[in-house]
Amino acid sequence: MLLREVEYARPASVQEALRLLSDQEGARALAGGQTLINVMKARAASPDALVDLNGLDELKGIDLGSDGTVTIGAMVTYSEVIGSAEARARPILGEVCAQIADVQVRNRGTVGGNVCSNDPTNHLPPLMVSLGATMHITGPGGERTVAAEEFFLGVYMTAAGPGELLTRISVPPGKSDGFASVAIGKDGTCIVNAAASVNGGARVALGCVDAVPVLLKTDSAEEDAVRAALQGANLDPPSDVHASADYRRHLAEVVAVRAVAQARGKS
Amino acid sequence: MTETTVTPERPLVVEEGETRPGFIGQNIPRKEDKRLVQGEGVFFDDIKRHEMGFVHFVRSPYAHARIKTVDVAKALELDGVYGTLTGDEVAILTDPFFELSTPPGAHIKDYALAVGKVRHVGDPVAAVVARTRELARDAAELVEVDYEPLPLVLDGEQALADEVVLHDDAGSNTVWSGTFDWGDFEGAMAEADHVVKIERLHFDRFSSTPLECSGCLVEYNRGTGQWTIYGNHQMPGVGAIWMAPALRVGLDKLRFVSQDIGGGFGNKITLHPQFTACCLLARKLNRPVQWTEWRTDQHTANTHGNERTFLDVTVPVKADGTMLGFSVKAIDDCGAFPRYEPLGCIIWAQVTPGCYRWRNVRVDFTQVCTNKSPVAPNRGYSRMQHLWLTERIVDIVASELELDPVEVRKKNYVKHEEFPYETPNGCIYDSGDYARCLDIALDLIGYDSLEERRRDAESRGKLFGIGIGSTLDSGTNNFGQSMILNPDLQFSGNNEVATVKLDIFGEVVVTLGTVPQGQGHETTASQVVAEILGCTPDDVTVRAGHDSYWNSHAGFSGTYASQFAVTGLGAVKGAADKLAGEMKQLAAAVFGATPDDIELAEGQARIKGNPEAALPFMALGAILNANNAGLPEDLDITLNVRYVYRPPFQKPDLDRKYGNLTLTYATQIHACALEVDPETGVYEIVDYAAVDDCGNRIHPQIVEGQVHGATAQALGAATHEIFTYDEEGNLLTPNFYDYHVPHALDMPPMKNGFIESESPFTPLGAKGMGEGGGAGIHAVCAALQNALGRRGEGPIVWRSCNPYHRVWEMLQQPEQTRRLVEVESR
Amino acid sequence: MDVEVTVNGEAYERDVEPRKLLIHFLRDDLDLTGSHIGCDTGNCGACSVIVDGVLLKSCMMLAVQADGAKIETVEGLAQDGELNGLQQAFSDHHALQCGYCTPGMLMSATALLRANPRPSEDDIRKGIQGNLCRCTGYVNIVDAIKAAAE
């Protein structure tokens, strides 16, 4: 409940933020704080310094391009996604954000924080993978982009490395999307979740079953194709107090099928 | 819940008692509310003292280990650290807390900090006090403890074998063991047409997790040796009985003060170890010390509800569905230290046959220690576990023998005309009408449309189930039941205290001995006093909270065990009645009349039939307190009354383990409808009804609120709330992240009904209520059983908590639980 | 670090460690003990306050992050000792028992009714989803908020 000593800075620009993050090895970016502050309360991790991104207007805002691409600033909150007319161009974004925790968390938690913390039970990593989103990273070497399916490297680890920042996420146009989960209590922690997009075939990204979202691609969006892909994936999910590995593996198949069915229904 | 929840309609009150004039039975505004809705309540952590130090406990990461060394040197070097306390010091400065049990449990040594050994993850080993909370936490990390890990035991049945023993002084994990045998079980077996055997049932570990964690701020007065403890101990009468001898001081040296408490539910009854540590620190460091428990501490170390395994349940049944009784072997897992235990080994006997007229009951009961968090009398304490057993028995027998679950209950329920009903072990169920409550519950839940709803659910691919949970809320304990466990204990009966005075300016001021945590005691006490004194509740000031200095408490004082309406209000009534008598005597003396000529009404004492001859309260107060020359010499009154309510109890018959153990028995009968997704094991409660009967309801809104809250807690305990451990004794649900407590969207639509079967035994005809007896757990288990297991096929619901993964297992492998039940038909 | 905040219209300035949580700052440094702490993982919502118009859990924000902010807590709801409509509705409908979750619940309800003056029952339950209560089962809380909205 009580944090270790930490330094704190609130940069006014992304450049300043990057400099602060590079200067100190133990510096961490502080986004919405809905994960990091809890981690620090438990003293499970204790950065030496926090670089608060909440003052960076450059990381806010949701843009709808003329080609239908939705670009979301990394510091956009879940509530802002839900309330955004631009984000509604790809409705699944708001629908999934509305399933995260509760109003208070949604008012502070950010899209960037959710993907960069990459807790295996998070909602947005599998969603961004299934949508084929593009992650924009900036660092000392300049700007670069990484496809969502290559962005997630391990538990709590992403391609945004030390000294780098995720600045925005571009989501291509589309509407045939679905998301299904089994959670502890309504909108609670996910035991398993799956995000799907259909465009002829299906892209299904499974969360909670591995360190990073597991992406499956099928040529057909029909149920048997999805089930076949799940079985072929040889999932080896973790066991915990909420689900055994077997149960999780089974649920993964169920939510994958449901997510794809939802997506199919919107095609 | 996916669609908009149907608002529960106004509660269905089937039968208002006769209209009573006055305030009792009315929903007057709660006195507590004004401060609480403004955030002006005073909870212990709100209190500050100049130069206070903050306590952080260093806790064991091991479930079982010897403590080799504890080195606080580095912690003491940290700037801002005021001092420390270790087990070695505690062992010198205090005596072990007294144990309630007989040997071997009697030999357990329980101290404020772990001495020699740690026995559960989270067991406090040392304490650090510092200038700020954060510094205390930092310093705690610098305390170096060298442990020698030991093998552990995490299962009650395994603990019986005594291969790993927690308490060397006891030499055994068995805290208490005994058999209870009433009626003629062998005869019942001979008479039976069917015998249903259930190999095992298990009541899971959970807790009501009050939102406010435990804690205290302790001051020590060096000049007088007086400790003042601003803390949320909910039963300070007993807390003092533990702490004072341990600290080697008289009881009066411990002053307990509390104003507002954020829920207790029994989990703030065994705070004496931590409070004692804080007392020692306050004295040692000569400054006030403050301890705030964090959520993870509460879940890991303080406290859980009793976990109980029921083995070899044997139920003789007649062809017509009459059950004749049951026998069972019960193993109660009380965690690392008994503390309030082994009282749980007898408290269940208040409701031996549950709601049923079973005459032949045999229980072989053993309580053991394991390397898990110690238990405390969590809401429903020991009766809930036992009532769950009786309901699982009825439910499983009905399912196996294809008996209608409603008819079989009505056939076996104690009948309305049989009250007061004496159970096989001499408890007197005061009043009730279980069949009627059941009918109301079924009506509220639309039982008639059951089949239609089942078909509708099935058309959507869901399994549908409906279940009944009957339970009793026994209240006002006869502590003599403790002597059944240990004849050497000197506890029996019960008591509660209240004072009522009439002050100089005519103010009526009440103090209570109870320790409210939201039950509205200030409000209901004012209702009773107002009605007796002939004024309004607004004219009555009830001091908020509890304070030993008010001398308004006795040995059993506190707020626990569903009893305030009986004991607390019994004391208030007694004091108010006596004060009323004195006021009439005084008025009579002033008017030259007799007390019988005087009535109290509208804030005055006046001559009946002559309202002109009236003395307002202010005049009475002023005369006696400040203007009393000339009053008759033999007028022996003080207008400041202290009353001790004592319920009418006898000492139980220790040989037969027989006697009346509780004064009142409130009823709650619930019905639950749920839908299970067979693809995932996920289930949703789609409809719910709760019917309560607690006799005369002093404040109906408060009663209803208790029913809502007890139901929510039971539903949490039935679905997700469970304390599970890994092999190393680490709690896997140590905080609200993994231990899911229902929120507003998790709650099903709830319909409520009430009847009032007055208690013949209590001052106000009211019964204690509040704990709720776990009816929600019984109902959900029955509903799951109905949805999943049908007629000799399908799984058996044998555990109290059924998270999705358990439902899934039951769906996948029904035979695994099916084989727990065997029916022998003759 | 220097922190300046306005809480319920009153200005405060304090020097605090960066590691101090906003809830501790409010309770311990500013003596505004109306907001409470019920957990250590950001789940219970007892610490809910409104910062620059945004409802959030003050246990997941550092005090230094609130520098320059306008904060609203339960202490600011009543005017001159007169309960506001929401507070009165809570009392009328017995929407509180121990009162520990109540301040956070009131702030969530306040934020809800500002954003949505005529919420459905489902809206209300969503609006207080982040506030745990162990006493009431939420039944009367929902009724109270509904009544206050009318």
Coordinates of C-alpha atoms in Angstrom, one line a residue, chain B residues 582-793:
Chain B
E582 CA -38.2 7.5 38.7
M583 CA -39.5 10.4 36.7
K584 CA -43.0 9.5 37.8
Q585 CA -41.9 9.2 41.4
L586 CA -40.4 12.7 41.2
A587 CA -43.4 14.2 39.5
A588 CA -45.6 12.5 42.1
A589 CA -43.5 13.9 44.9
V590 CA -43.7 17.4 43.4
F591 CA -47.5 17.2 42.8
G592 CA -48.3 15.4 46.0
A593 CA -49.8 12.5 44.0
T594 CA -48.8 8.9 43.6
P595 CA -46.7 7.6 40.8
D596 CA -49.7 5.7 39.3
D597 CA -51.4 9.0 38.8
I598 CA -48.6 10.2 36.5
E599 CA -48.1 9.6 32.8
L600 CA -45.2 10.6 30.5
A601 CA -46.3 12.1 27.2
E602 CA -45.2 14.9 24.9
G603 CA -42.0 15.4 26.8
Q604 CA -43.7 16.0 30.1
A605 CA -44.7 14.2 33.3
R606 CA -48.3 15.1 34.1
I607 CA -51.2 14.0 36.1
K608 CA -53.5 11.7 34.1
G609 CA -56.7 13.5 33.2
N610 CA -55.2 16.8 34.2
P611 CA -52.8 17.9 31.6
E612 CA -52.4 21.3 33.2
A613 CA -50.5 19.7 36.0
A614 CA -47.4 19.0 34.0
L615 CA -43.7 19.1 34.5
P616 CA -41.5 19.2 31.4
F617 CA -38.5 17.0 31.4
M618 CA -36.3 20.0 31.9
A619 CA -38.0 20.8 35.2
L620 CA -37.6 17.3 36.4
G621 CA -34.0 17.2 35.5
A622 CA -33.4 20.6 37.1
I623 CA -35.2 19.8 40.3
L624 CA -33.3 16.7 41.1
N625 CA -29.9 17.8 39.9
A626 CA -29.8 21.4 40.9
N627 CA -32.9 22.4 42.9
N628 CA -33.6 19.5 45.2
A629 CA -34.1 21.0 48.6
G630 CA -37.3 19.9 50.2
L631 CA -37.7 16.7 48.3
P632 CA -38.9 13.8 50.5
E633 CA -36.0 12.0 52.2
D634 CA -37.1 8.6 51.1
L635 CA -37.2 9.6 47.4
D636 CA -34.4 7.3 46.3
I637 CA -33.9 8.2 42.7
T638 CA -31.0 9.5 40.6
L639 CA -32.5 10.0 37.1
N640 CA -29.3 8.3 35.9
V641 CA -30.0 4.7 35.4
R642 CA -27.6 1.9 34.5
Y643 CA -29.3 -1.4 33.5
V644 CA -27.9 -4.8 32.8
Y645 CA -30.0 -7.0 30.7
R646 CA -29.6 -10.6 31.4
P647 CA -31.4 -13.1 29.2
P648 CA -33.1 -16.0 31.1
F649 CA -30.7 -18.8 30.7
Q650 CA -29.7 -21.9 32.7
K651 CA -26.3 -23.6 32.7
P652 CA -26.6 -26.5 30.2
D653 CA -26.5 -30.1 31.2
L654 CA -22.9 -30.9 30.4
D655 CA -23.3 -34.6 30.4
R656 CA -26.1 -34.7 27.9
K657 CA -24.7 -31.6 26.1
Y658 CA -28.2 -30.3 26.5
G659 CA -29.9 -27.0 27.2
N660 CA -31.1 -23.8 25.6
L661 CA -28.2 -22.2 23.9
T662 CA -29.8 -19.2 22.3
L663 CA -32.8 -17.0 23.1
T664 CA -34.2 -16.2 19.6
Y665 CA -34.4 -17.7 16.2
A666 CA -35.0 -15.5 13.2
T667 CA -35.9 -17.3 9.9
Q668 CA -34.6 -16.5 6.4
I669 CA -35.9 -18.6 3.5
H670 CA -34.5 -17.8 0.1
A671 CA -35.1 -19.0 -3.4
C672 CA -32.7 -18.6 -6.3
A673 CA -33.1 -19.1 -10.0
L674 CA -30.1 -19.4 -12.2
E675 CA -28.9 -20.2 -15.7
V676 CA -25.8 -22.2 -16.4
D677 CA -24.0 -22.0 -19.7
P678 CA -23.0 -25.6 -20.3
E679 CA -20.3 -24.6 -22.7
T680 CA -18.3 -22.7 -20.1
G681 CA -19.6 -23.4 -16.6
V682 CA -20.4 -19.7 -16.3
Y683 CA -23.7 -19.1 -14.5
E684 CA -25.9 -16.2 -13.7
I685 CA -28.5 -15.7 -11.0
V686 CA -31.5 -14.5 -12.9
D687 CA -34.0 -14.2 -10.1
Y688 CA -33.8 -14.1 -6.3
A689 CA -36.2 -13.9 -3.4
A690 CA -35.4 -13.5 0.3
V691 CA -38.0 -13.8 3.0
D692 CA -37.2 -12.8 6.6
D693 CA -39.0 -13.3 9.9
C694 CA -37.3 -11.7 12.9
G695 CA -40.3 -11.1 15.1
N696 CA -41.3 -7.5 15.8
R697 CA -39.2 -5.2 13.6
I698 CA -38.1 -2.1 15.5
H699 CA -37.1 -0.3 12.3
P700 CA -38.2 -2.2 9.2
Q701 CA -35.8 -0.4 6.8
I702 CA -32.8 -1.4 9.0
V703 CA -34.0 -5.0 9.0
E704 CA -34.4 -5.0 5.2
G705 CA -31.0 -3.5 4.8
Q706 CA -29.5 -6.3 6.8
V707 CA -31.3 -8.9 4.6
H708 CA -30.0 -7.2 1.5
G709 CA -26.4 -7.1 2.8
A710 CA -26.4 -10.7 4.1
T711 CA -27.7 -11.9 0.8
A712 CA -25.0 -10.1 -1.1
Q713 CA -22.3 -11.6 1.1
A714 CA -23.8 -15.0 0.8
L715 CA -24.0 -14.7 -3.0
G716 CA -20.4 -13.7 -3.1
A717 CA -19.4 -16.6 -0.9
A718 CA -21.4 -18.9 -3.2
T719 CA -19.9 -17.8 -6.4
H720 CA -16.4 -16.3 -6.2
E721 CA -15.3 -15.6 -2.7
I722 CA -13.0 -18.3 -1.6
F723 CA -9.6 -18.4 0.2
T724 CA -7.5 -20.9 -1.7
Y725 CA -3.9 -21.8 -0.9
D726 CA -1.0 -23.0 -3.0
E727 CA 1.2 -25.9 -1.8
E728 CA 3.5 -23.5 0.1
G729 CA 0.7 -22.0 2.1
N730 CA 0.5 -18.8 0.1
L731 CA -3.0 -17.4 -0.2
L732 CA -4.0 -17.2 -3.8
T733 CA -6.7 -14.6 -3.2
P734 CA -5.0 -12.2 -0.9
N735 CA -6.7 -9.0 -2.0
F736 CA -9.7 -7.7 -3.9
Y737 CA -8.0 -8.2 -7.2
D738 CA -8.3 -11.9 -7.1
Y739 CA -10.9 -12.3 -4.3
H740 CA -13.9 -11.0 -6.2
V741 CA -16.6 -9.3 -4.0
P742 CA -19.9 -8.6 -5.8
H743 CA -20.4 -5.1 -7.1
A744 CA -23.6 -3.4 -8.1
L745 CA -23.7 -5.1 -11.6
D746 CA -23.1 -8.5 -10.2
M747 CA -26.2 -8.5 -8.0
P748 CA -29.3 -10.3 -9.3
P749 CA -32.7 -8.6 -9.1
M750 CA -33.8 -9.2 -5.5
K751 CA -37.3 -9.5 -4.2
N752 CA -38.0 -9.3 -0.5
G753 CA -40.8 -10.4 1.8
F754 CA -41.2 -10.3 5.5
I755 CA -43.5 -11.7 8.2
E756 CA -43.3 -11.0 11.9
S757 CA -43.6 -13.9 14.3
E758 CA -43.2 -12.2 17.6
S759 CA -40.7 -13.8 20.1
P760 CA -42.3 -14.8 23.4
F761 CA -39.0 -14.5 25.2
T762 CA -37.7 -11.0 24.6
P763 CA -38.5 -7.6 26.0
L764 CA -39.8 -6.2 22.8
G765 CA -40.9 -9.3 21.0
A766 CA -38.1 -8.7 18.6
K767 CA -35.5 -11.2 17.6
G768 CA -31.9 -10.6 16.8
M769 CA -31.1 -10.7 13.2
G770 CA -28.4 -9.6 10.8
E771 CA -26.1 -12.5 10.2
G772 CA -28.5 -14.1 7.9
G773 CA -27.3 -17.7 8.3
G774 CA -25.9 -18.0 4.8
A775 CA -29.3 -18.6 3.1
G776 CA -27.9 -17.4 -0.2
I777 CA -25.2 -20.0 -0.2
H778 CA -27.7 -22.8 0.5
A779 CA -30.0 -21.5 -2.2
V780 CA -27.3 -21.2 -4.9
C781 CA -26.0 -24.7 -4.2
A782 CA -29.5 -26.0 -4.4
A783 CA -30.1 -24.2 -7.7
L784 CA -26.9 -25.4 -9.2
Q785 CA -27.8 -28.9 -8.1
N786 CA -31.1 -28.5 -9.8
A787 CA -29.6 -27.2 -13.0
L788 CA -26.7 -29.7 -13.2
G789 CA -27.7 -32.9 -11.5
R790 CA -31.0 -34.7 -11.9
R791 CA -32.4 -37.7 -10.3
G792 CA -29.7 -40.1 -9.6
E793 CA -27.6 -38.8 -12.5

